[in-house]
């Protein structure tokens, strides 16, 4: 005889909309009459529906989905009434029970759709917006293109949300990325002439002069009567500048030692126990990961703090590290620890959501000024190492060695780093006047401003009340309170500046969320569900 239990029949989620059935406690239950069907078989479910509830065939599309929600709500209400009478103490437990396996997935889809509808309605009111794009490959080798949007309406309200996640199963050339971005913008019914800029991570497919995504986007905006600028993520450029100071003669021995300690389990356990026994400041050394922005500075700082303990441990292993007894090498290590610490502080200040481009650029300008200060202090006859604590500690530990003679070399390296910063950030330097005019309108000479802003800028300078507001209010609130008819051009400039992304930080953060959700045990997560999860996450 046939054994129904061994046939592997399961409840199909589509039966909910087609036949108004659901699954409760491994039973197929009709939401209309609450009767059950003995076997998970579509013929039985369909026969029950057609013979008893065929009048519901007139409901289609959205009306049918709404009816399904009503029937499920009625069922939940009936169950809760029954629970209140029988076992009221377990009411909350029953309230947390899902009706079926796919209930969570459906709710995620509904929340994502609602967020998208809200974003679409907000997009209608945008005066200007910009996009941030980045592409990465997930664990199933699908190229995922993240597209974020930052829009500003007439009231200076800034909206920064995920526009779309486009999955590419073929090539990822500039024109392929452009098709995906165009599809996302058109699907949201956003006008191209309101695009003020695009920011990317600097990959060739993104920034190519002829067929890169940024170029194609800007050309499209020009065709539609607008003007957009291309920017390279300020954080990515800062990381590339940080790599300019290679110091391989320091990094290679440090990484070799860290890998020796951590690569073998026995050695790693013994080292941790050794630090525990001597009550060291830290419990372990840190691996260096070149992809992570702050990894280099963190690994160097930890190695420097444990340098004496590491030297003692390596001696017991018969693998002495000769560099730890070389004052010049230790000075180079101290200098590298200090300068990477300053670079990490800059990197951290550039991170964060909703950061305006003027705020990010001010951090960059401040760091450039700090570098010039470091150069002057280290170039003196009596070098001032007040901002280089690790280097200062090494110099005090070896007073008989002429380590101070090395500071001129460090000053030259910092000068080279400053030159790299100046060379890389040409795109932000090109809009420095607009940034200054937006962030400090009272300090800009009207004659140096664009022609369409000069008269309004004079009006602004002569209004003492507005000058006082500028000092008291935040920048966004200041521009929000400006008279729309009197300062129309200044407000337009402010909206354009507020709409610009300064970095692809949100893309990087969302890729981390993507890797967390679509991991090695969830590689079958569909692209549409991944998009919904990330839309809710951001």
Short mmCIF file of C-alpha atoms in Angstrom, two decimals:
data_model
loop_
_atom_site.label_atom_id
_atom_site.label_comp_id
_atom_site.label_asym_id
_atom_site.label_seq_id
_atom_site.Cartn_x
_atom_site.Cartn_y
_atom_site.Cartn_z
CA UNK A 1 0.00 0.00 0.00
CA UNK A 2 1.09 3.59 -0.61
CA UNK A 3 2.43 5.45 2.39
CA UNK A 4 1.41 9.10 2.10
CA UNK A 5 3.89 10.19 4.78
CA UNK A 6 6.82 8.98 2.69
CA UNK A 7 5.85 10.90 -0.47
CA UNK A 8 7.39 14.14 0.81
CA UNK A 9 4.32 16.30 0.13
CA UNK A 10 4.51 19.81 1.49
CA UNK A 11 2.34 22.86 1.80
CA UNK A 12 2.84 25.22 -1.14
CA UNK A 13 2.92 28.90 -0.28
CA UNK A 14 1.01 29.83 -3.44
CA UNK A 15 -2.04 27.94 -2.11
CA UNK A 16 -2.62 30.86 0.25
CA UNK A 17 -3.53 33.30 -2.50
CA UNK A 18 -4.97 30.78 -4.96
CA UNK A 19 -7.17 28.77 -2.56
CA UNK A 20 -7.10 30.67 0.77
CA UNK A 21 -5.42 27.84 2.66
CA UNK A 22 -2.70 28.01 5.30
CA UNK A 23 -0.63 25.58 7.34
CA UNK A 24 -1.14 25.27 11.09
CA UNK A 25 0.52 22.55 13.17
CA UNK A 26 1.24 20.45 10.06
CA UNK A 27 -2.39 20.65 8.97
CA UNK A 28 -3.70 22.24 5.76
CA UNK A 29 -6.50 24.57 6.99
CA UNK A 30 -9.00 26.57 4.96
CA UNK A 31 -9.00 30.18 6.08
CA UNK A 32 -12.64 30.66 5.04
CA UNK A 33 -14.36 27.76 6.79
CA UNK A 34 -11.50 26.48 9.02
CA UNK A 35 -11.85 22.92 7.73
CA UNK A 36 -8.77 20.77 7.18
CA UNK A 37 -7.65 18.72 4.21
CA UNK A 38 -6.22 15.34 5.15
CA UNK A 39 -3.40 15.16 2.57
CA UNK A 40 -1.06 17.88 1.25
CA UNK A 41 -2.26 17.49 -2.33
CA UNK A 42 -3.23 20.32 -4.63
CA UNK A 43 -6.11 18.33 -6.12
CA UNK A 44 -7.75 18.02 -2.68
CA UNK A 45 -7.16 21.68 -1.82
CA UNK A 46 -8.44 22.88 -5.19
CA UNK A 47 -11.52 20.64 -5.03
CA UNK A 48 -12.42 21.97 -1.59
CA UNK A 49 -12.06 25.58 -2.77
CA UNK A 50 -14.01 25.17 -6.03
CA UNK A 51 -16.82 23.18 -4.48
CA UNK A 52 -17.38 25.46 -1.46
CA UNK A 53 -15.83 28.88 -2.05
CA UNK A 54 -15.87 29.48 -5.80
CA UNK A 55 -17.55 32.86 -5.21
CA UNK A 56 -14.11 34.20 -4.22
CA UNK A 57 -12.90 33.80 -7.84
CA UNK A 58 -14.07 37.33 -8.58
CA UNK A 59 -11.24 38.65 -6.33
CA UNK A 60 -8.00 39.20 -8.27
CA UNK A 61 -4.65 40.88 -7.82
CA UNK A 62 -4.39 43.32 -4.93
CA UNK A 63 -7.98 42.68 -3.76
CA UNK A 64 -7.26 38.98 -3.41
CA UNK A 65 -4.08 39.65 -1.36
CA UNK A 66 -5.98 42.01 0.93
CA UNK A 67 -8.69 39.41 1.46
CA UNK A 68 -6.02 36.87 2.43
CA UNK A 69 -4.67 39.28 5.05
CA UNK A 70 -8.18 39.81 6.44
CA UNK A 71 -8.84 36.08 6.72
CA UNK A 72 -5.50 35.48 8.45
CA UNK A 73 -6.26 38.32 10.87
CA UNK A 74 -9.67 36.81 11.66
CA UNK A 75 -8.07 33.42 12.30
CA UNK A 76 -5.50 34.95 14.64
CA UNK A 77 -8.26 36.84 16.47
CA UNK A 78 -10.30 33.65 16.93
CA UNK A 79 -7.28 31.77 18.27
CA UNK A 80 -6.45 34.57 20.70
CA UNK A 81 -10.06 34.67 21.98
CA UNK A 82 -9.89 30.95 22.60
CA UNK A 83 -6.53 31.28 24.39
CA UNK A 84 -7.91 34.04 26.64
CA UNK A 85 -10.69 31.72 27.82
CA UNK A 86 -8.64 28.53 28.18
CA UNK A 87 -5.12 29.59 29.23
CA UNK A 88 -4.78 33.39 29.51
CA UNK A 89 -1.28 33.11 31.01
CA UNK A 90 0.04 31.85 27.64
CA UNK A 91 -1.53 34.58 25.53
CA UNK A 92 1.81 36.20 24.65
CA UNK A 93 3.33 32.87 23.59
CA UNK A 94 0.50 32.27 21.15
CA UNK A 95 0.76 35.85 19.87
CA UNK A 96 4.38 35.19 18.86
CA UNK A 97 3.58 32.06 16.84
CA UNK A 98 3.87 32.41 13.04
CA UNK A 99 1.16 30.87 10.89
CA UNK A 100 3.57 29.22 8.42
CA UNK A 101 7.20 28.78 7.45
CA UNK A 102 7.13 31.63 4.95
CA UNK A 103 5.35 34.15 7.15
CA UNK A 104 8.60 35.92 8.12
CA UNK A 105 9.72 36.05 4.49
CA UNK A 106 6.38 37.52 3.44
CA UNK A 107 6.48 40.12 6.18
CA UNK A 108 10.01 41.13 5.15
CA UNK A 109 8.78 41.51 1.56
CA UNK A 110 5.87 43.67 2.74
CA UNK A 111 8.09 45.90 4.90
CA UNK A 112 10.57 46.29 2.03
CA UNK A 113 7.77 47.17 -0.39
CA UNK A 114 6.42 49.74 2.04
CA UNK A 115 9.87 51.34 2.45
CA UNK A 116 10.21 51.49 -1.32
CA UNK A 117 6.77 53.12 -1.65
CA UNK A 118 7.72 55.74 0.93
CA UNK A 119 11.00 56.44 -0.86
CA UNK A 120 9.16 56.78 -4.17
CA UNK A 121 6.75 59.30 -2.67
CA UNK A 122 9.65 61.27 -1.17
CA UNK A 123 11.53 61.16 -4.46
CA UNK A 124 8.78 63.19 -6.12
CA UNK A 125 9.66 66.12 -3.83
CA UNK A 126 13.43 65.97 -4.37
CA UNK A 127 14.93 69.08 -5.92
CA UNK A 128 18.33 67.40 -6.28
CA UNK A 129 19.84 64.02 -5.52
CA UNK A 130 23.11 62.14 -5.99
CA UNK A 131 23.98 58.46 -6.05
CA UNK A 132 26.72 56.31 -4.51
CA UNK A 133 27.62 53.03 -6.24
CA UNK A 134 29.81 50.10 -5.29
CA UNK A 135 30.03 46.53 -6.55
CA UNK A 136 31.05 43.35 -4.77
CA UNK A 137 30.68 39.59 -5.23
CA UNK A 138 28.69 37.49 -2.77
CA UNK A 139 29.36 33.89 -1.73
CA UNK A 140 27.40 32.51 -4.70
CA UNK A 141 29.67 34.45 -7.11
CA UNK A 142 26.90 36.86 -8.09
CA UNK A 143 28.03 40.45 -8.63
CA UNK A 144 25.91 42.72 -6.43
CA UNK A 145 25.71 46.41 -7.31
CA UNK A 146 24.62 48.64 -4.43
CA UNK A 147 23.03 51.96 -5.37
CA UNK A 148 22.41 54.50 -2.61
CA UNK A 149 20.57 57.78 -3.08
CA UNK A 150 20.90 61.05 -1.16
CA UNK A 151 18.11 63.49 -1.96
CA UNK A 152 17.14 66.98 -0.74
CA UNK A 153 13.68 68.57 -0.94
CA UNK A 154 12.73 72.24 -0.90
CA UNK A 155 12.66 72.29 2.92
CA UNK A 156 16.29 71.09 3.12
CA UNK A 157 15.25 67.67 4.42
CA UNK A 158 17.96 65.15 3.53
CA UNK A 159 17.04 61.53 2.73
CA UNK A 160 19.79 58.93 2.46
CA UNK A 161 18.46 55.48 1.56
CA UNK A 162 19.21 52.34 -0.44
CA UNK A 163 17.85 52.94 -3.93
CA UNK A 164 18.33 49.39 -5.18
CA UNK A 165 20.47 46.27 -5.16
CA UNK A 166 21.08 45.08 -8.71
CA UNK A 167 22.33 41.51 -9.22
CA UNK A 168 24.57 40.99 -12.26
CA UNK A 169 25.04 37.43 -13.49
CA UNK A 170 27.26 38.33 -16.46
CA UNK A 171 30.01 40.89 -16.99
CA UNK A 172 30.46 44.00 -14.83
CA UNK A 173 31.71 46.51 -17.40
CA UNK A 174 30.90 50.18 -17.14
CA UNK A 175 28.02 49.91 -19.62
CA UNK A 176 26.59 46.91 -17.73
CA UNK A 177 26.64 48.87 -14.50
CA UNK A 178 25.09 51.87 -16.27
CA UNK A 179 22.16 49.76 -17.47
CA UNK A 180 21.54 48.59 -13.90
CA UNK A 181 21.75 52.10 -12.42
CA UNK A 182 19.50 53.50 -15.16
CA UNK A 183 16.94 50.78 -14.45
CA UNK A 184 16.93 51.63 -10.73
CA UNK A 185 16.55 55.40 -11.31
CA UNK A 186 13.84 54.97 -13.95
CA UNK A 187 11.98 52.44 -11.80
CA UNK A 188 11.85 55.02 -9.00
CA UNK A 189 10.65 57.62 -11.56
CA UNK A 190 13.43 60.06 -10.68
CA UNK A 191 14.30 62.78 -13.25
CA UNK A 192 17.86 62.60 -14.57
CA UNK A 193 18.29 66.38 -14.71
CA UNK A 194 18.15 66.50 -10.88
CA UNK A 195 21.24 64.30 -10.46
CA UNK A 196 24.04 66.41 -8.94
CA UNK A 197 26.78 63.83 -8.67
CA UNK A 198 27.94 60.24 -8.47
CA UNK A 199 30.55 58.81 -6.11
CA UNK A 200 32.27 55.44 -6.55
CA UNK A 201 35.18 53.44 -5.16
CA UNK A 202 37.56 54.24 -8.02
CA UNK A 203 37.50 50.86 -9.80
CA UNK A 204 38.22 51.04 -13.57
CA UNK A 205 34.67 50.01 -14.47
CA UNK A 206 33.42 52.86 -12.28
CA UNK A 207 35.71 55.76 -13.21
CA UNK A 208 36.89 54.99 -16.75
CA UNK A 209 37.25 58.19 -18.79
CA UNK A 210 35.34 56.84 -21.80
CA UNK A 211 33.09 53.99 -20.73
CA UNK A 212 33.18 54.10 -16.92
CA UNK A 213 29.94 54.24 -14.98
CA UNK A 214 30.59 57.77 -13.69
CA UNK A 215 31.27 59.08 -17.19
CA UNK A 216 28.16 57.44 -18.64
CA UNK A 217 26.00 58.80 -15.81
CA UNK A 218 27.35 62.34 -16.23
CA UNK A 219 26.80 62.18 -20.01
CA UNK A 220 23.22 61.04 -19.45
CA UNK A 221 22.59 63.92 -17.04
CA UNK A 222 24.00 66.43 -19.55
CA UNK A 223 21.69 65.02 -22.25
CA UNK A 224 18.72 65.60 -19.91
CA UNK A 225 19.75 69.22 -19.24
CA UNK A 226 21.49 68.83 -15.90
CA UNK A 227 25.06 68.76 -14.62
CA UNK A 228 26.66 66.14 -12.37
CA UNK A 229 30.14 65.83 -10.89
CA UNK A 230 32.24 62.70 -10.46
CA UNK A 231 33.81 62.00 -7.08
CA UNK A 232 36.09 59.24 -5.82
CA UNK A 233 35.18 58.05 -2.29
CA UNK A 234 37.11 60.19 0.19
CA UNK A 235 37.70 57.21 2.51
CA UNK A 236 39.08 55.02 -0.28
CA UNK A 237 41.44 57.78 -1.33
CA UNK A 238 42.58 58.26 2.27
CA UNK A 239 43.34 54.52 2.54
CA UNK A 240 45.34 54.64 -0.70
CA UNK A 241 47.31 57.62 0.65
CA UNK A 242 48.02 55.71 3.86
CA UNK A 243 49.58 52.90 1.81
CA UNK A 244 52.03 55.42 0.35
CA UNK A 245 54.17 55.00 3.48
CA UNK A 246 55.24 51.42 2.87
CA UNK A 247 58.08 50.99 5.38
CA UNK A 248 58.50 47.38 4.25
CA UNK A 249 61.64 46.98 6.36
CA UNK A 250 59.36 47.44 9.39
CA UNK A 251 56.16 45.78 8.22
CA UNK A 252 57.68 42.53 6.95
CA UNK A 253 59.41 41.53 10.23
CA UNK A 254 56.33 42.56 12.21
CA UNK A 255 53.93 40.52 10.06
CA UNK A 256 56.33 37.57 9.97
CA UNK A 257 56.45 37.55 13.76
CA UNK A 258 52.68 37.89 14.15
CA UNK A 259 52.09 35.05 11.69
CA UNK A 260 54.68 32.87 13.46
CA UNK A 261 52.85 33.34 16.76
CA UNK A 262 49.30 32.92 15.49
CA UNK A 263 49.60 30.45 12.60
CA UNK A 264 50.18 27.40 14.82
CA UNK A 265 47.68 26.58 17.54
CA UNK A 266 50.24 25.32 20.09
CA UNK A 267 52.48 28.36 19.72
CA UNK A 268 49.49 30.68 19.91
CA UNK A 269 48.20 29.04 23.11
CA UNK A 270 51.62 29.21 24.72
CA UNK A 271 52.01 32.88 23.81
CA UNK A 272 48.61 33.79 25.28
CA UNK A 273 49.40 31.88 28.45
CA UNK A 274 52.78 33.59 28.62
CA UNK A 275 51.12 37.02 28.49
CA UNK A 276 48.61 35.92 31.10
CA UNK A 277 51.33 34.68 33.44
CA UNK A 278 53.31 37.93 33.33
CA UNK A 279 50.11 40.03 33.48
CA UNK A 280 50.80 41.86 30.24
CA UNK A 281 48.73 44.83 29.13
CA UNK A 282 47.12 42.87 26.28
CA UNK A 283 46.18 39.22 25.88
CA UNK A 284 47.21 38.66 22.26
CA UNK A 285 48.64 40.17 19.07
CA UNK A 286 46.34 41.11 16.19
CA UNK A 287 46.34 39.74 12.66
CA UNK A 288 46.85 42.26 9.88
CA UNK A 289 44.23 42.33 7.12
CA UNK A 290 45.12 44.66 4.25
CA UNK A 291 41.47 45.03 3.23
CA UNK A 292 40.30 46.41 6.57
CA UNK A 293 40.84 50.15 6.83
CA UNK A 294 42.13 50.32 10.42
CA UNK A 295 43.90 46.95 10.55
CA UNK A 296 47.44 48.16 9.86
CA UNK A 297 47.45 50.75 12.63
CA UNK A 298 45.80 48.41 15.14
CA UNK A 299 48.24 45.55 14.44
CA UNK A 300 51.25 47.86 14.70
CA UNK A 301 50.03 49.49 17.90
CA UNK A 302 49.46 46.11 19.58
CA UNK A 303 52.86 44.78 18.41
CA UNK A 304 54.62 47.90 19.70
CA UNK A 305 52.89 47.68 23.10
CA UNK A 306 53.93 44.00 23.44
CA UNK A 307 57.39 44.30 21.84
CA UNK A 308 59.30 43.36 25.02
CA UNK A 309 57.04 40.39 25.79
CA UNK A 310 57.25 39.23 22.16
CA UNK A 311 61.05 39.41 22.29
CA UNK A 312 61.17 37.30 25.46
CA UNK A 313 58.75 34.71 24.06
CA UNK A 314 60.68 34.36 20.80
CA UNK A 315 63.88 33.82 22.78
CA UNK A 316 62.28 30.85 24.54
CA UNK A 317 61.31 29.46 21.14
CA UNK A 318 64.82 29.80 19.75
CA UNK A 319 63.60 32.33 17.17
CA UNK A 320 65.07 35.64 18.37
CA UNK A 321 63.97 38.81 16.58
CA UNK A 322 67.17 40.81 16.10
CA UNK A 323 65.30 43.95 15.01
CA UNK A 324 63.98 44.43 18.56
CA UNK A 325 67.51 45.25 19.72
CA UNK A 326 68.19 47.75 16.91
CA UNK A 327 67.45 51.34 18.09
CA UNK A 328 67.09 52.70 14.53
CA UNK A 329 64.61 49.97 13.58
CA UNK A 330 62.66 50.56 16.80
CA UNK A 331 62.56 54.28 16.01
CA UNK A 332 61.18 53.51 12.56
CA UNK A 333 58.60 51.24 14.21
CA UNK A 334 57.63 53.97 16.66
CA UNK A 335 57.30 56.55 13.89
CA UNK A 336 55.15 54.18 11.80
CA UNK A 337 52.95 53.41 14.81
CA UNK A 338 52.40 57.13 15.44
CA UNK A 339 51.71 58.18 11.85
CA UNK A 340 49.31 55.26 11.25
CA UNK A 341 47.54 56.23 14.46
CA UNK A 342 46.98 59.74 13.07
CA UNK A 343 45.79 58.23 9.79
CA UNK A 344 43.36 55.95 11.63
CA UNK A 345 41.94 58.92 13.53
CA UNK A 346 41.32 60.64 10.18
CA UNK A 347 39.74 57.50 8.73
CA UNK A 348 37.40 57.14 11.69
CA UNK A 349 36.32 60.78 11.43
CA UNK A 350 35.40 60.25 7.76
CA UNK A 351 33.11 57.33 8.55
CA UNK A 352 29.42 57.60 9.42
CA UNK A 353 25.99 58.01 7.86
CA UNK A 354 24.47 61.33 6.74
CA UNK A 355 27.84 63.12 6.63
CA UNK A 356 27.76 66.17 4.35
CA UNK A 357 30.58 66.67 1.86
CA UNK A 358 31.73 69.90 3.55
CA UNK A 359 32.19 68.09 6.89
CA UNK A 360 34.32 65.37 5.30
CA UNK A 361 36.41 67.85 3.36
CA UNK A 362 37.03 69.92 6.52
CA UNK A 363 38.49 66.82 8.23
CA UNK A 364 40.74 66.32 5.21
CA UNK A 365 41.91 69.94 5.21
CA UNK A 366 42.61 69.78 8.94
CA UNK A 367 44.76 66.66 8.45
CA UNK A 368 46.74 68.42 5.72
CA UNK A 369 47.46 71.27 8.13
CA UNK A 370 48.53 68.75 10.80
CA UNK A 371 50.99 67.18 8.36
CA UNK A 372 52.59 70.57 7.72
CA UNK A 373 52.91 71.06 11.49
CA UNK A 374 54.58 67.64 11.85
CA UNK A 375 57.04 68.49 9.08
CA UNK A 376 58.09 71.75 10.75
CA UNK A 377 58.43 70.19 14.19
CA UNK A 378 60.49 67.20 13.04
CA UNK A 379 62.74 69.39 10.85
CA UNK A 380 63.93 71.55 13.75
CA UNK A 381 67.48 71.32 15.11
CA UNK A 382 65.94 70.05 18.33
CA UNK A 383 63.07 67.92 16.96
CA UNK A 384 59.71 68.27 18.68
CA UNK A 385 58.12 64.80 18.94
CA UNK A 386 55.21 65.78 21.19
CA UNK A 387 52.70 64.32 18.69
CA UNK A 388 54.75 61.14 18.19
CA UNK A 389 54.59 59.43 21.57
CA UNK A 390 55.98 56.05 20.47
CA UNK A 391 58.94 57.66 18.69
CA UNK A 392 59.55 59.86 21.73
CA UNK A 393 59.56 56.80 24.00
CA UNK A 394 62.19 55.06 21.84
CA UNK A 395 64.37 58.20 21.76
CA UNK A 396 64.23 58.41 25.58
CA UNK A 397 65.02 54.69 25.90
CA UNK A 398 68.20 55.01 23.79
CA UNK A 399 69.64 58.46 24.61
CA UNK A 400 73.20 57.39 23.70
CA UNK A 401 72.16 56.59 20.13
CA UNK A 402 71.73 59.53 17.79
CA UNK A 403 68.12 58.69 16.89
CA UNK A 404 67.20 62.37 16.62
CA UNK A 405 69.22 62.46 13.40
CA UNK A 406 66.54 60.25 11.84
CA UNK A 407 63.78 62.82 12.33
CA UNK A 408 64.76 64.71 9.17
CA UNK A 409 64.07 61.49 7.25
CA UNK A 410 60.69 61.19 8.95
CA UNK A 411 59.91 64.80 8.04
CA UNK A 412 60.73 64.02 4.39
CA UNK A 413 58.42 60.97 4.50
CA UNK A 414 55.60 63.07 5.91
CA UNK A 415 56.20 65.66 3.18
CA UNK A 416 55.90 62.87 0.61
CA UNK A 417 52.66 61.75 2.27
CA UNK A 418 51.31 65.32 2.16
CA UNK A 419 52.13 65.46 -1.55
CA UNK A 420 50.23 62.22 -2.10
CA UNK A 421 47.18 63.66 -0.34
CA UNK A 422 47.34 66.77 -2.50
CA UNK A 423 47.69 64.72 -5.69
CA UNK A 424 44.85 62.32 -4.97
CA UNK A 425 42.07 64.65 -3.87
CA UNK A 426 41.87 66.70 -7.08
CA UNK A 427 38.15 65.96 -7.49
CA UNK A 428 37.31 67.50 -4.11
CA UNK A 429 39.73 70.39 -4.68
CA UNK A 430 37.81 71.19 -7.90
CA UNK A 431 34.66 71.98 -5.88
CA UNK A 432 36.46 73.60 -2.93
CA UNK A 433 35.06 77.06 -3.76
CA UNK A 434 31.48 75.73 -3.75
CA UNK A 435 32.13 73.91 -0.48
CA UNK A 436 33.55 77.08 1.12
CA UNK A 437 30.65 79.16 -0.14
CA UNK A 438 28.18 76.64 1.30
CA UNK A 439 29.85 76.14 4.68
CA UNK A 440 31.05 79.74 5.27
CA UNK A 441 28.97 82.12 3.13
CA UNK A 442 29.89 85.16 5.28
CA UNK A 443 33.62 84.69 4.75
CA UNK A 444 33.46 84.64 0.93
CA UNK A 445 34.01 87.83 -1.07
CA UNK A 446 30.96 88.39 -3.33
CA UNK A 447 33.27 89.26 -6.23
CA UNK A 448 34.81 85.77 -5.99
CA UNK A 449 31.40 84.07 -6.07
CA UNK A 450 29.58 82.94 -9.25
CA UNK A 451 27.71 85.74 -11.02
CA UNK A 452 24.23 84.46 -10.15
CA UNK A 453 25.09 84.45 -6.42
CA UNK A 454 26.81 87.81 -6.04
CA UNK A 455 23.78 90.05 -5.37
CA UNK A 456 22.18 87.59 -2.97
CA UNK A 457 25.50 87.16 -1.18
CA UNK A 458 25.77 90.94 -0.66
CA UNK A 459 22.24 90.93 0.79
CA UNK A 460 23.27 88.09 3.09
CA UNK A 461 26.44 89.85 4.30
CA UNK A 462 24.54 93.04 5.13
CA UNK A 463 21.87 91.29 7.20
CA UNK A 464 23.11 91.22 10.80
CA UNK A 465 20.22 89.03 11.96
CA UNK A 466 21.13 86.31 9.44
CA UNK A 467 24.79 86.56 10.47
CA UNK A 468 23.73 85.91 14.06
CA UNK A 469 21.58 82.93 12.99
CA UNK A 470 24.48 81.45 11.07
CA UNK A 471 26.54 81.43 14.26
CA UNK A 472 23.78 79.96 16.41
CA UNK A 473 22.05 77.41 14.17
CA UNK A 474 23.28 74.32 12.41
CA UNK A 475 24.12 74.81 8.76
CA UNK A 476 21.03 72.92 7.54
CA UNK A 477 18.68 74.88 9.81
CA UNK A 478 20.29 78.15 8.74
CA UNK A 479 19.59 77.50 5.06
CA UNK A 480 16.16 76.12 5.91
CA UNK A 481 15.17 79.48 7.44
CA UNK A 482 16.41 81.60 4.54
CA UNK A 483 13.68 83.40 2.61
CA UNK A 484 12.92 81.35 -0.51
CA UNK A 485 12.24 84.29 -2.79
CA UNK A 486 15.02 86.54 -1.50
CA UNK A 487 17.82 83.92 -1.52
CA UNK A 488 16.71 81.54 -4.24
CA UNK A 489 20.17 80.97 -5.80
CA UNK A 490 21.94 80.53 -2.45
CA UNK A 491 19.34 77.98 -1.39
CA UNK A 492 19.80 76.14 -4.69
CA UNK A 493 23.56 75.93 -4.08
CA UNK A 494 22.92 74.68 -0.53
CA UNK A 495 20.57 71.96 -1.77
CA UNK A 496 23.10 70.80 -4.34
CA UNK A 497 25.87 70.62 -1.73
CA UNK A 498 23.64 68.82 0.77
CA UNK A 499 22.68 66.26 -1.85
CA UNK A 500 26.28 65.19 -2.54
CA UNK A 501 27.76 62.02 -1.09
CA UNK A 502 31.29 62.38 0.26
CA UNK A 503 32.04 58.68 0.57
CA UNK A 504 30.73 55.20 -0.18
CA UNK A 505 30.69 54.39 3.55
CA UNK A 506 27.06 53.21 3.41
CA UNK A 507 27.91 50.83 0.55
CA UNK A 508 30.78 49.30 2.53
CA UNK A 509 28.63 48.99 5.64
CA UNK A 510 25.83 47.35 3.66
CA UNK A 511 28.23 44.86 2.06
CA UNK A 512 29.18 43.79 5.58
CA UNK A 513 25.49 43.22 6.30
CA UNK A 514 25.18 41.31 3.01
CA UNK A 515 28.04 38.97 3.94
CA UNK A 516 26.48 38.45 7.37
CA UNK A 517 23.09 37.51 5.93
CA UNK A 518 24.22 35.61 2.85
CA UNK A 519 26.86 33.45 4.49
CA UNK A 520 28.22 29.97 3.80
CA UNK A 521 25.14 28.32 5.33
CA UNK A 522 22.66 30.59 3.51
CA UNK A 523 24.04 30.73 -0.02
CA UNK A 524 20.61 29.86 -1.45
CA UNK A 525 19.16 33.16 -0.28
CA UNK A 526 17.55 34.66 -3.39
CA UNK A 527 18.64 38.02 -4.80
CA UNK A 528 15.17 39.51 -4.25
CA UNK A 529 15.10 38.44 -0.60
CA UNK A 530 18.63 39.74 -0.11
CA UNK A 531 17.52 43.08 -1.54
CA UNK A 532 14.56 43.21 0.85
CA UNK A 533 16.73 42.39 3.87
CA UNK A 534 19.30 45.06 3.01
CA UNK A 535 16.62 47.66 2.32
CA UNK A 536 15.23 47.11 5.82
CA UNK A 537 18.72 46.96 7.35
CA UNK A 538 19.72 50.36 5.97
#
